[in-house]
Short mmCIF file of C-alpha atoms in Angstrom, two decimals:
data_model
loop_
_atom_site.label_atom_id
_atom_site.label_comp_id
_atom_site.label_asym_id
_atom_site.label_seq_id
_atom_site.Cartn_x
_atom_site.Cartn_y
_atom_site.Cartn_z
CA SER H 14 -13.02 -8.93 11.87
CA LEU H 15 -9.62 -7.97 13.10
CA ILE H 16 -9.31 -5.24 10.51
CA PRO H 17 -9.52 -1.77 12.08
CA GLU H 18 -12.13 0.67 10.85
CA THR H 19 -9.42 3.30 10.22
CA THR H 20 -5.81 2.62 9.32
CA ILE H 21 -3.09 5.29 9.67
CA PHE H 22 -0.10 4.97 7.39
CA VAL H 23 3.16 6.86 8.24
CA ILE H 24 5.33 7.10 5.17
CA LYS H 25 8.70 8.69 4.47
CA ARG H 26 8.36 10.93 1.38
CA SER H 27 11.57 9.45 -0.08
CA THR H 28 10.01 5.96 -0.15
CA ILE H 29 6.93 6.94 -2.21
CA LEU H 30 7.04 5.74 -5.79
CA PRO H 31 4.71 7.12 -8.57
CA ARG H 32 3.92 3.72 -10.14
CA VAL H 33 3.62 0.11 -9.08
CA ALA H 34 6.01 -0.81 -11.96
CA GLN H 35 8.75 1.08 -10.21
CA LEU H 36 8.14 -0.88 -7.02
CA ALA H 37 8.34 -4.15 -8.97
CA GLU H 38 11.64 -3.01 -10.48
CA LYS H 39 13.01 -2.10 -7.02
CA LEU H 40 11.94 -5.46 -5.61
CA HIS H 41 13.49 -7.24 -8.57
CA GLN H 42 16.81 -5.40 -8.01
CA MET H 43 16.76 -6.41 -4.32
CA ALA H 44 16.22 -10.05 -5.26
CA GLU H 45 19.07 -9.99 -7.83
CA CYS H 46 21.46 -8.54 -5.15
CA ASP H 47 20.36 -11.17 -2.59
CA ILE H 48 19.09 -8.41 -0.32
CA ARG H 49 16.66 -9.75 2.25
CA MET H 50 13.09 -9.14 1.16
CA PRO H 51 10.32 -7.92 3.50
CA SER H 52 8.24 -10.75 4.89
CA CYS H 53 5.05 -8.92 3.86
CA ILE H 54 4.47 -6.42 1.09
CA ASN H 55 1.09 -4.63 0.87
CA ILE H 56 0.14 -2.36 -1.98
CA ILE H 57 -2.53 -0.04 -0.59
CA SER H 58 -3.95 2.80 -2.62
CA GLY H 59 -6.93 3.80 -0.50
CA PRO H 60 -9.75 2.49 1.67
CA SER H 61 -11.41 -0.81 0.82
CA CYS H 62 -14.33 -0.72 -1.63
CA THR H 63 -15.80 -3.29 -4.02
CA SER H 64 -18.90 -4.02 -6.07
CA ASP H 65 -20.44 -7.38 -6.67
CA ILE H 66 -21.97 -8.71 -9.88
CA GLU H 67 -25.07 -6.58 -9.33
CA LEU H 68 -22.83 -3.50 -8.95
CA ILE H 69 -23.86 -2.96 -5.31
CA LYS H 70 -21.15 -0.93 -3.63
CA VAL H 71 -19.78 -2.44 -0.39
CA VAL H 72 -17.20 -0.57 1.72
CA GLY H 73 -14.71 -2.19 4.11
CA VAL H 74 -14.83 -5.74 2.79
CA HIS H 75 -11.07 -6.33 2.23
CA GLY H 76 -9.61 -3.67 4.49
CA SER H 77 -10.28 -0.57 6.53
CA LEU H 78 -13.17 1.78 5.82
CA ASN H 79 -10.86 4.81 6.10
CA ALA H 80 -7.20 5.37 5.29
CA ILE H 81 -5.15 8.26 6.69
CA TYR H 82 -1.70 8.97 5.22
CA VAL H 83 0.93 10.94 7.22
CA VAL H 84 3.83 11.81 4.92
CA ILE H 85 7.08 12.64 6.73
CA GLU H 86 9.63 14.92 5.04
CA ASP H 87 12.95 13.11 5.34
CA ARG H 88 15.16 14.90 2.80
#
């Protein structure tokens, strides 16, 4: 797999939204104003983890095993 075991996210505090619905609204406004959209949008809330039908937990299937978030104060 080309997915790293640990992913480090560097995020400006001013860009963090409390809910996915607010992100959808922001993207909708960008589209209405003909603002160029990002070529790729990923909504990541934490490290990858899933369970199959037998409820066996598997970590790292769809993404990194670990996620590190570095929040930068920009205001």
